[in-house]
Amino acid sequence: MLSQLKIRNFALIDTLDISFGEGLNILTGETGAGKSIIVGAIGLLLGDRASTEDIRSGTEAAEVEALFELDKGDIVQDKLAQAGLDCAEELVIRRVISRSGKNRVYINGNLATLNLLAKVSESLMNICGQREHSILLDADRHLDMLDSFGRLDSLRSEYSGMFSAWQDLQLKFAELAETKKRRSEQEELARFQLSEIRSAKITLQEDDLLEARRGILLSVQKLMDAAGLAHELLYDREESVLASLKNVISCVREIRKIDKSLNLSESELEAHYYPLEEAAFTLRDYARHLAPDPERLIEIEDRLEVLKRLKKKYGGTLEGVLKKKEKLEKALTDLSCLEEDLERTKSTVRDAELQMEDIARKLSSARRQTATRLEQAIEEELRSLRMEEAVFKVIFINEIENRDLFFNSRGIDRVEFYLSANAGEEPKPLNRIASGGELSRIVLVMKKVLAEVGDVGIIIFDEVDSGIGGETADRVGNKLRDVARHSQVLCITHLPQIACYGDRHYQVVKTADNFRTTTRIQPLSEEDRPREIARMLGGREQTEITKRHAREMLERAAGR
């Protein structure tokens, strides 16, 4: 319930501080007094777009603040909790509009975003004015209204979750298919490249080893000559190194027989002799194994040319070529796995679609049952508003029998509300209704019917009396009081037949003081109400007849 509203420096309002109560709160006043300004200020608490033009002239900022009383377990409390805000049984929303552009939103004293405000307030209150007429004429909104009346939120939420998951799966399938298409186009090239690398049977550092062998074959005679000479110098000459060393050993032996003080032993010299001898034999064997081999040289050069070409194509080094081989093998393996994944995803999409279809059909069936109840409820209410011959229909645009299903975020149904206001006329879409009075009554009836099942606790009717009068207006007032049994109602009206049904009555007046125009609102006492009703009946000149008529209207409304 909206218990208190404060407005500062908004349009013609200087300072306004008013308390509202449960039931039907009526706001009346002269045309242009500023009643719609108050509704506009409340609209800011719903997240409506703010404009610096709404700031009162001569001031830097406008402010709208409201105190709401919440019932325990209110859906608004859940939304605030999800946003990390504590909320017990009172909620304070404040909106500040500044000429500097630094607009602010506060929820229970905490700075909040406009998105959060809109999310919270959509479950808090609803303004029903010309905008609501537009919503009612928007066929795209009719399905939401039908679901709200049927309390189908749980089933629709279940379907919505399945639809979202199905869309994600479809997106995954599309991405996999696109990936497969791209990779398939490259598959032939990848298989050729892999075959080329595999057939070469490359080993790591093979090119270095072949280059070394090639160098040997190119210099084989030089190597044979060098090895032969070295062997000859060490071993195979009369005055070879080893022969000379053997003579040195004999000399040292003779010296030590005579003089033991020589600090050199035969064994030390012999330790050098045998390694040199082994080296000589190694050089001999090395030279024996060397031989010119032009055929092998050609093979090595051909092989090096193959490796050079592969390195140029696939990475610059044999290590790069082998890494390319691994990459190609992985790509082809992934392509095989991708095909399997694509088939699995396709199967998963189909399973998800079958489950979604099952829920969608249940939802559609529930909607059709709900549509029958909504038609009966609306027609009953319209008859009470002097539209005895009215026929209200919920038309399902897409009949699902014998045709492919079309899924969207709300199911497989599209509905539109049709109305025939007079006997003998075919029902037509609401947006083709010519009479504003008929449309106003439809809006009121829809609000009454939906208020009994909806979560919104506050409904604001702005000029719901458009196009009606007389006995119909009296019935509209009675209907508003019925709505107020389920929700707190604020109603702006020009008709006394409606105003007399209010549980509380407020008068909006416009005054001019010190060359400034100001809109004010004041609650009317039981003594003041007849005067305001009389003004609405007869204008400024109030006669005893209009005053008596006003009192009779109030008494009759109170007795109903």
XYZ file of C-alpha atoms in Angstrom:
560
model
C 0.000 0.000 0.000
C 1.168 3.519 -0.828
C 0.833 5.197 2.560
C 2.672 8.477 2.017
C 3.779 10.530 -0.981
C 6.135 13.516 -0.934
C 6.820 15.664 -3.998
C 9.248 18.608 -4.125
C 9.744 21.100 -6.960
C 8.070 18.943 -9.596
C 6.312 20.855 -12.411
C 3.747 23.126 -10.673
C 4.188 21.436 -7.312
C 6.245 23.318 -4.774
C 5.839 21.047 -1.773
C 3.315 18.254 -1.457
C 3.044 15.780 1.412
C -0.014 13.536 1.442
C -1.048 10.282 3.096
C -3.217 7.670 1.379
C -5.205 4.834 2.887
C -6.543 1.441 1.919
C -9.424 1.015 -0.475
C -10.498 3.602 -3.048
C -8.689 6.966 -2.910
C -10.354 9.580 -5.133
C -8.527 12.640 -6.540
C -10.622 15.406 -8.082
C -10.131 19.020 -9.094
C -10.641 21.549 -11.831
C -9.270 20.785 -15.277
C -5.637 21.895 -15.357
C -5.300 21.878 -11.575
C -2.418 19.398 -11.804
C -3.976 16.007 -11.128
C -2.015 14.371 -13.930
C 1.156 16.019 -12.610
C 0.783 13.905 -9.488
C 0.399 10.798 -11.623
C 3.487 11.823 -13.579
C 5.445 12.151 -10.359
C 4.318 8.698 -9.257
C 5.360 7.436 -12.696
C 8.948 8.354 -11.831
C 8.735 5.813 -9.014
C 7.838 3.224 -11.649
C 11.047 3.963 -13.533
C 9.536 6.305 -16.134
C 11.969 8.487 -18.045
C 12.830 11.746 -16.285
C 13.216 15.159 -17.921
C 14.729 18.384 -16.648
C 11.558 20.070 -17.988
C 9.736 18.482 -15.032
C 11.842 20.472 -12.544
C 9.999 23.487 -11.153
C 11.226 26.785 -12.543
C 13.806 28.487 -10.364
C 14.941 25.282 -8.645
C 17.843 22.944 -9.344
C 16.307 19.580 -8.527
C 12.969 17.806 -8.202
C 12.313 14.981 -5.778
C 9.622 12.323 -5.431
C 9.538 10.070 -2.384
C 7.021 7.410 -1.375
C 6.522 5.153 1.623
C 4.973 1.750 0.925
C 3.666 -0.734 3.451
C 4.259 -4.336 2.399
C 2.615 -7.536 3.486
C 4.778 -10.388 4.733
C 5.899 -12.553 1.823
C 5.293 -9.788 -0.722
C 6.987 -10.520 -4.064
C 8.643 -7.103 -3.832
C 10.545 -8.291 -0.756
C 11.875 -11.247 -2.748
C 13.073 -8.978 -5.546
C 14.818 -6.675 -3.082
C 16.446 -9.657 -1.364
C 17.739 -10.887 -4.715
C 19.293 -7.450 -5.224
C 20.978 -7.669 -1.823
C 18.684 -5.129 -0.141
C 16.951 -5.748 3.157
C 13.287 -4.925 3.350
C 10.859 -5.679 6.156
C 7.341 -4.259 6.103
C 8.178 -0.753 4.901
C 9.724 0.353 1.627
C 10.907 3.883 0.842
C 11.629 4.836 -2.765
C 13.117 8.219 -3.615
C 13.863 9.639 -7.051
C 15.874 12.830 -7.524
C 16.046 14.697 -10.852
C 18.779 17.320 -11.200
C 19.362 19.950 -13.851
C 23.016 18.920 -13.809
C 21.974 15.498 -15.055
C 23.050 13.719 -11.859
C 19.759 11.906 -11.308
C 19.572 9.445 -8.432
C 17.398 6.541 -7.293
C 17.292 5.426 -3.649
C 15.610 2.319 -2.285
C 15.419 2.221 1.525
C 18.261 4.725 1.616
C 20.496 2.672 -0.681
C 21.601 4.046 -4.027
C 20.006 1.909 -6.759
C 19.800 1.671 -10.534
C 16.856 2.658 -12.674
C 16.614 -0.940 -13.906
C 16.256 -2.223 -10.346
C 13.614 0.429 -9.628
C 11.592 -0.642 -12.681
C 11.940 -4.305 -11.740
C 10.751 -3.685 -8.179
C 7.962 -1.237 -8.962
C 6.403 -3.393 -11.699
C 5.218 -5.679 -8.903
C 4.362 -2.763 -6.647
C 1.918 -0.591 -8.547
C 0.429 0.056 -11.944
C -0.806 3.244 -13.590
C -3.893 2.751 -15.726
C -4.348 5.702 -18.052
C -4.075 6.393 -21.766
C -0.891 4.308 -21.714
C -2.891 1.372 -20.347
C -5.362 1.817 -23.186
C -2.446 1.457 -25.590
C -1.282 -1.679 -23.785
C -4.748 -3.193 -24.001
C -4.847 -2.452 -27.727
C -1.456 -4.116 -28.187
C -2.295 -7.690 -29.185
C 1.205 -8.778 -28.219
C 0.334 -8.124 -24.547
C -2.868 -10.158 -24.557
C -1.124 -13.491 -24.015
C 0.560 -12.142 -20.873
C -2.815 -10.995 -19.549
C -4.353 -14.397 -20.268
C -1.516 -16.187 -18.459
C -1.797 -13.799 -15.516
C -5.522 -14.474 -15.188
C -4.986 -18.233 -15.384
C -2.120 -18.161 -12.848
C -0.025 -19.984 -15.408
C 3.255 -18.426 -14.251
C 4.683 -21.711 -12.972
C 3.906 -23.670 -16.150
C 5.052 -20.792 -18.333
C 8.263 -20.450 -16.320
C 8.927 -24.170 -16.766
C 8.388 -23.831 -20.504
C 10.506 -20.668 -20.655
C 13.422 -22.479 -19.017
C 13.120 -25.323 -21.520
C 12.864 -22.879 -24.420
C 16.001 -21.057 -23.289
C 17.908 -24.346 -22.948
C 16.608 -25.461 -26.376
C 17.788 -22.203 -27.928
C 21.229 -22.680 -26.371
C 21.387 -26.199 -27.792
C 20.311 -24.959 -31.213
C 23.005 -22.305 -31.086
C 25.578 -24.928 -30.110
C 24.424 -27.174 -32.967
C 24.644 -24.288 -35.444
C 28.141 -23.412 -34.243
C 29.240 -27.048 -34.514
C 27.757 -27.326 -38.006
C 29.529 -24.144 -39.090
C 32.795 -25.370 -37.584
C 32.381 -28.710 -39.360
C 31.696 -26.927 -42.638
C 34.840 -24.813 -42.304
C 36.977 -27.766 -41.281
C 35.546 -30.026 -43.967
C 36.618 -27.497 -46.575
C 40.165 -27.770 -45.210
C 40.084 -31.525 -44.613
C 41.366 -32.570 -48.060
C 44.347 -30.234 -47.788
C 45.049 -31.435 -44.232
C 44.987 -35.084 -45.294
C 47.350 -34.353 -48.213
C 49.767 -32.459 -45.985
C 49.687 -35.164 -43.319
C 50.266 -37.861 -45.929
C 53.217 -35.916 -47.320
C 54.831 -35.542 -43.894
C 54.114 -39.119 -42.836
C 55.527 -40.598 -46.059
C 58.809 -38.742 -45.457
C 59.264 -40.673 -42.165
C 61.155 -37.820 -40.562
C 63.196 -38.271 -37.413
C 64.250 -35.401 -35.189
C 67.709 -33.908 -36.097
C 67.891 -36.164 -39.143
C 68.973 -33.228 -41.291
C 71.929 -32.456 -39.001
C 73.099 -36.066 -39.151
C 72.786 -36.209 -42.929
C 74.638 -32.929 -43.360
C 77.483 -34.357 -41.284
C 77.560 -37.578 -43.353
C 77.480 -35.575 -46.570
C 80.486 -33.566 -45.415
C 82.379 -36.807 -44.766
C 81.604 -38.240 -48.223
C 82.624 -35.024 -49.934
C 86.055 -35.124 -48.133
C 86.639 -38.875 -47.960
C 90.068 -38.864 -49.717
C 91.317 -36.051 -47.536
C 90.164 -37.918 -44.446
C 91.846 -41.161 -45.637
C 95.125 -39.348 -46.273
C 95.078 -37.587 -42.920
C 94.243 -40.757 -40.982
C 96.898 -42.759 -42.857
C 99.598 -40.179 -42.222
C 98.711 -39.935 -38.569
C 98.897 -43.728 -38.212
C 102.205 -43.789 -39.998
C 103.681 -41.031 -37.769
C 102.561 -42.753 -34.640
C 103.258 -46.364 -35.488
C 104.163 -47.376 -39.015
C 107.612 -45.752 -39.470
C 111.058 -46.823 -38.346
C 111.365 -43.589 -36.393
C 107.714 -43.380 -35.416
C 106.521 -41.671 -32.270
C 105.948 -44.995 -30.531
C 109.363 -46.381 -31.600
C 111.045 -43.255 -30.274
C 109.051 -43.456 -27.046
C 110.116 -47.081 -26.621
C 113.797 -46.014 -26.878
C 113.118 -43.278 -24.281
C 111.731 -45.894 -21.919
C 114.859 -48.059 -22.361
C 117.072 -45.078 -21.584
C 115.150 -44.266 -18.392
C 115.422 -47.904 -17.344
C 119.250 -47.838 -17.702
C 119.483 -44.573 -15.736
C 117.417 -45.894 -12.845
C 119.605 -49.015 -12.620
C 122.473 -46.729 -11.728
C 120.702 -43.723 -10.122
C 117.482 -44.242 -8.307
C 117.141 -40.512 -7.651
C 115.697 -39.844 -11.148
C 112.193 -38.654 -10.534
C 110.748 -40.437 -13.548
C 109.704 -44.067 -13.789
C 109.326 -46.429 -16.701
C 105.697 -47.035 -15.779
C 104.901 -43.351 -16.135
C 106.257 -43.363 -19.678
C 104.548 -46.623 -20.486
C 101.226 -45.008 -19.374
C 101.636 -42.634 -22.365
C 102.803 -45.370 -24.735
C 99.726 -47.610 -24.733
C 97.090 -44.861 -25.300
C 99.188 -43.616 -28.235
C 99.386 -47.140 -29.536
C 95.587 -47.475 -29.212
C 95.166 -44.157 -31.040
C 97.359 -45.410 -33.856
C 95.248 -48.574 -34.249
C 92.057 -46.437 -34.168
C 93.407 -44.207 -36.967
C 94.354 -47.302 -38.951
C 90.863 -48.816 -38.610
C 89.222 -45.450 -39.379
C 91.176 -45.139 -42.611
C 90.391 -48.732 -43.611
C 86.590 -48.055 -43.324
C 86.736 -44.930 -45.436
C 86.000 -45.282 -49.111
C 84.456 -43.057 -51.809
C 80.670 -43.744 -52.199
C 79.141 -41.491 -54.876
C 75.811 -43.359 -54.849
C 75.359 -42.822 -51.114
C 76.286 -39.178 -51.544
C 73.518 -38.789 -54.133
C 71.015 -40.482 -51.780
C 71.942 -38.144 -48.931
C 71.686 -35.046 -51.115
C 68.272 -36.191 -52.406
C 67.080 -36.797 -48.865
C 68.344 -33.415 -47.701
C 66.439 -31.799 -50.573
C 63.230 -33.529 -49.427
C 63.777 -32.341 -45.854
C 64.595 -28.817 -47.058
C 61.302 -28.657 -48.984
C 59.279 -29.919 -46.020
C 60.958 -27.453 -43.657
C 60.192 -24.596 -46.030
C 56.510 -25.602 -46.204
C 55.830 -26.594 -42.614
C 57.836 -24.662 -40.076
C 61.444 -23.974 -40.945
C 62.876 -26.833 -38.878
C 62.281 -30.564 -38.632
C 60.897 -29.913 -35.158
C 58.403 -27.501 -36.748
C 57.482 -30.098 -39.373
C 56.837 -32.727 -36.697
C 54.707 -30.227 -34.717
C 52.723 -29.539 -37.897
C 52.206 -33.284 -38.229
C 50.818 -33.452 -34.666
C 48.567 -30.474 -35.360
C 47.190 -32.038 -38.530
C 46.590 -35.346 -36.768
C 44.745 -33.540 -33.963
C 42.677 -31.527 -36.456
C 41.573 -34.676 -38.270
C 40.849 -36.410 -34.963
C 38.859 -33.366 -33.828
C 36.924 -33.449 -37.072
C 35.975 -37.044 -36.377
C 35.006 -36.139 -32.798
C 33.160 -33.080 -34.121
C 31.022 -35.300 -36.301
C 30.138 -37.429 -33.272
C 29.487 -34.323 -31.164
C 27.289 -32.917 -33.912
C 25.183 -36.067 -33.987
C 24.931 -36.141 -30.185
C 23.902 -32.473 -30.097
C 21.351 -33.034 -32.850
C 19.856 -35.859 -30.815
C 19.895 -33.713 -27.661
C 18.174 -30.858 -29.501
C 15.456 -33.221 -30.659
C 14.971 -34.675 -27.158
C 14.799 -31.162 -25.688
C 12.330 -30.148 -28.377
C 10.066 -33.111 -27.619
C 10.084 -32.277 -23.900
C 9.463 -28.605 -24.678
C 6.652 -29.526 -27.049
C 5.001 -31.570 -24.310
C 5.081 -28.621 -21.887
C 4.064 -26.202 -24.660
C 0.981 -28.284 -25.439
C 0.073 -28.478 -21.744
C 0.477 -24.701 -21.518
C -1.589 -24.218 -24.659
C -4.333 -26.481 -23.312
C -4.358 -24.597 -20.002
C -4.571 -21.318 -21.910
C -7.599 -22.470 -23.846
C -9.358 -23.485 -20.650
C -8.338 -20.155 -19.099
C -9.600 -18.295 -22.173
C -13.091 -19.692 -21.633
C -13.096 -18.557 -18.002
C -11.697 -15.129 -18.940
C -14.369 -14.656 -21.607
C -17.102 -15.467 -19.093
C -15.599 -13.205 -16.408
C -15.156 -10.238 -18.787
C -18.639 -10.560 -20.276
C -20.190 -10.745 -16.800
C -18.395 -7.566 -15.733
C -19.258 -5.769 -18.984
C -22.939 -6.530 -18.504
C -22.772 -4.857 -15.108
C -21.453 -1.739 -16.907
C -24.428 -1.459 -19.283
C -22.855 -3.512 -22.080
C -25.465 -6.284 -21.862
C -24.970 -7.525 -25.404
C -21.188 -7.446 -25.353
C -19.314 -10.537 -26.509
C -15.680 -10.912 -25.513
C -13.523 -13.520 -27.237
C -9.984 -14.753 -26.831
C -8.967 -15.710 -30.358
C -6.078 -18.124 -30.842
C -4.361 -16.898 -33.989
C -2.333 -20.001 -34.743
C -4.280 -23.225 -34.635
C -1.651 -25.890 -34.016
C -3.473 -28.865 -35.461
C -2.122 -30.281 -38.721
C 0.775 -27.844 -38.957
C 4.319 -27.537 -37.749
C 4.742 -26.028 -34.329
C 6.331 -22.629 -34.042
C 8.052 -22.165 -30.716
C 8.781 -18.791 -29.185
C 9.697 -17.589 -25.723
C 6.045 -17.681 -24.607
C 4.962 -20.996 -26.090
C 3.230 -21.995 -29.307
C 0.245 -19.656 -29.010
C -0.603 -16.188 -30.244
C -3.832 -14.740 -28.945
C -5.791 -11.568 -29.487
C -8.785 -10.150 -27.645
C -11.896 -9.518 -29.726
C -15.011 -7.612 -28.722
C -18.501 -7.155 -30.057
C -20.177 -4.339 -28.143
C -23.593 -4.663 -29.749
C -25.923 -7.502 -30.598
C -25.573 -8.921 -34.098
C -22.040 -7.617 -34.645
C -19.124 -9.928 -35.248
C -16.378 -9.632 -32.621
C -13.475 -7.506 -33.856
C -9.977 -6.838 -32.507
C -9.926 -4.350 -29.652
C -7.770 -1.944 -31.663
C -10.718 -1.498 -34.034
C -13.110 -0.349 -31.300
C -14.276 3.182 -32.092
C -15.815 4.184 -28.778
C -13.489 5.570 -26.113
C -16.138 4.847 -23.508
C -16.255 1.187 -24.452
C -12.472 1.011 -24.314
C -12.403 2.660 -20.888
C -14.892 0.121 -19.579
C -12.861 -2.741 -21.051
C -9.734 -1.393 -19.314
C -11.550 -1.158 -15.997
C -13.055 -4.610 -16.356
C -9.691 -6.134 -17.251
C -8.137 -4.456 -14.237
C -10.861 -5.714 -11.945
C -10.648 -9.275 -13.227
C -6.849 -9.354 -13.180
C -6.604 -7.571 -9.817
C -8.224 -10.585 -8.171
C -5.361 -12.814 -9.320
C -2.481 -10.381 -9.761
C 0.436 -9.502 -7.521
C 0.258 -5.722 -8.002
C -1.083 -4.176 -4.807
C -1.614 -0.588 -6.017
C -3.566 0.479 -9.108
C -3.774 4.101 -10.225
C -6.626 4.991 -12.604
C -6.010 8.215 -14.506
C -9.207 9.460 -16.192
C -10.871 6.047 -16.370
C -14.123 7.969 -16.926
C -13.204 8.960 -20.492
C -16.245 8.769 -22.771
C -18.788 7.682 -20.153
C -21.386 9.341 -17.934
C -24.741 8.919 -16.265
C -25.698 5.510 -14.951
C -22.665 3.907 -16.611
C -20.378 6.213 -14.626
C -22.184 5.180 -11.437
C -21.576 1.539 -12.259
C -17.913 2.274 -13.021
C -17.577 3.871 -9.590
C -19.117 0.809 -7.979
C -16.747 -1.382 -10.006
C -13.756 0.662 -8.861
C -14.775 0.041 -5.290
C -14.877 -3.680 -6.079
C -11.316 -3.472 -7.426
C -10.309 -1.636 -4.255
C -11.289 -4.673 -2.192
C -8.284 -6.503 -3.657
C -5.890 -3.615 -4.288
C -5.325 -0.097 -3.088
C -6.788 2.186 -5.768
C -5.984 5.811 -6.563
C -8.459 7.224 -9.065
C -8.394 10.608 -10.809
C -11.856 11.463 -12.078
C -14.037 14.348 -13.275
C -17.316 12.520 -12.628
C -19.195 12.867 -9.348
C -20.851 9.482 -9.964
C -17.405 7.910 -9.541
C -16.007 10.267 -6.896
C -18.825 9.495 -4.459
C -17.627 5.869 -4.120
C -14.271 6.814 -2.657
C -13.209 5.673 0.806
C -11.075 8.827 0.888
C -11.351 11.951 -1.193
C -8.590 14.417 -2.097
C -8.978 17.722 -3.896
C -6.256 19.000 -6.198
C -6.194 22.784 -6.488
C -4.056 25.265 -8.356
C -3.283 28.602 -6.719
C -1.269 31.672 -7.692
C 0.763 33.354 -4.927
C 3.478 35.958 -5.436
C 3.253 35.541 -9.185
C 3.913 31.773 -8.898
C 1.425 29.022 -9.774
C 1.354 26.095 -7.365
C -0.530 22.810 -7.338
C -1.620 21.514 -3.955
C -3.610 18.529 -2.729
C -5.737 18.398 0.380
C -7.783 15.605 1.949
C -11.469 16.344 2.237
C -13.380 15.734 5.439
C -16.863 14.249 5.463
C -18.175 17.810 5.691
C -16.083 18.978 2.727
C -16.899 16.111 0.379
C -20.485 17.175 -0.430
C -19.213 20.617 -1.502
C -16.668 19.054 -3.910
C -19.280 16.638 -5.286
C -21.662 19.559 -5.734
C -18.934 21.506 -7.579
C -18.443 18.550 -9.890
C -22.214 18.428 -10.466
C -22.925 22.104 -11.000
C -19.685 23.993 -11.399
C -18.761 27.073 -9.367
C -22.383 28.101 -8.752
C -23.601 25.642 -6.135
C -27.306 25.639 -5.362
C -29.123 23.880 -2.600
C -30.299 21.392 -5.189
C -26.779 20.439 -6.244
C -25.677 20.243 -2.597
C -28.621 18.014 -1.731
C -27.969 15.901 -4.797
C -24.312 15.564 -3.757
C -25.272 14.379 -0.277
C -27.739 11.900 -1.753
C -25.085 10.497 -4.067
C -22.666 10.016 -1.174
C -25.313 8.384 0.990
C -26.424 6.086 -1.835
C -22.840 5.072 -2.600
C -22.147 4.419 1.071
C -25.259 2.261 1.341
C -24.347 0.061 -1.599
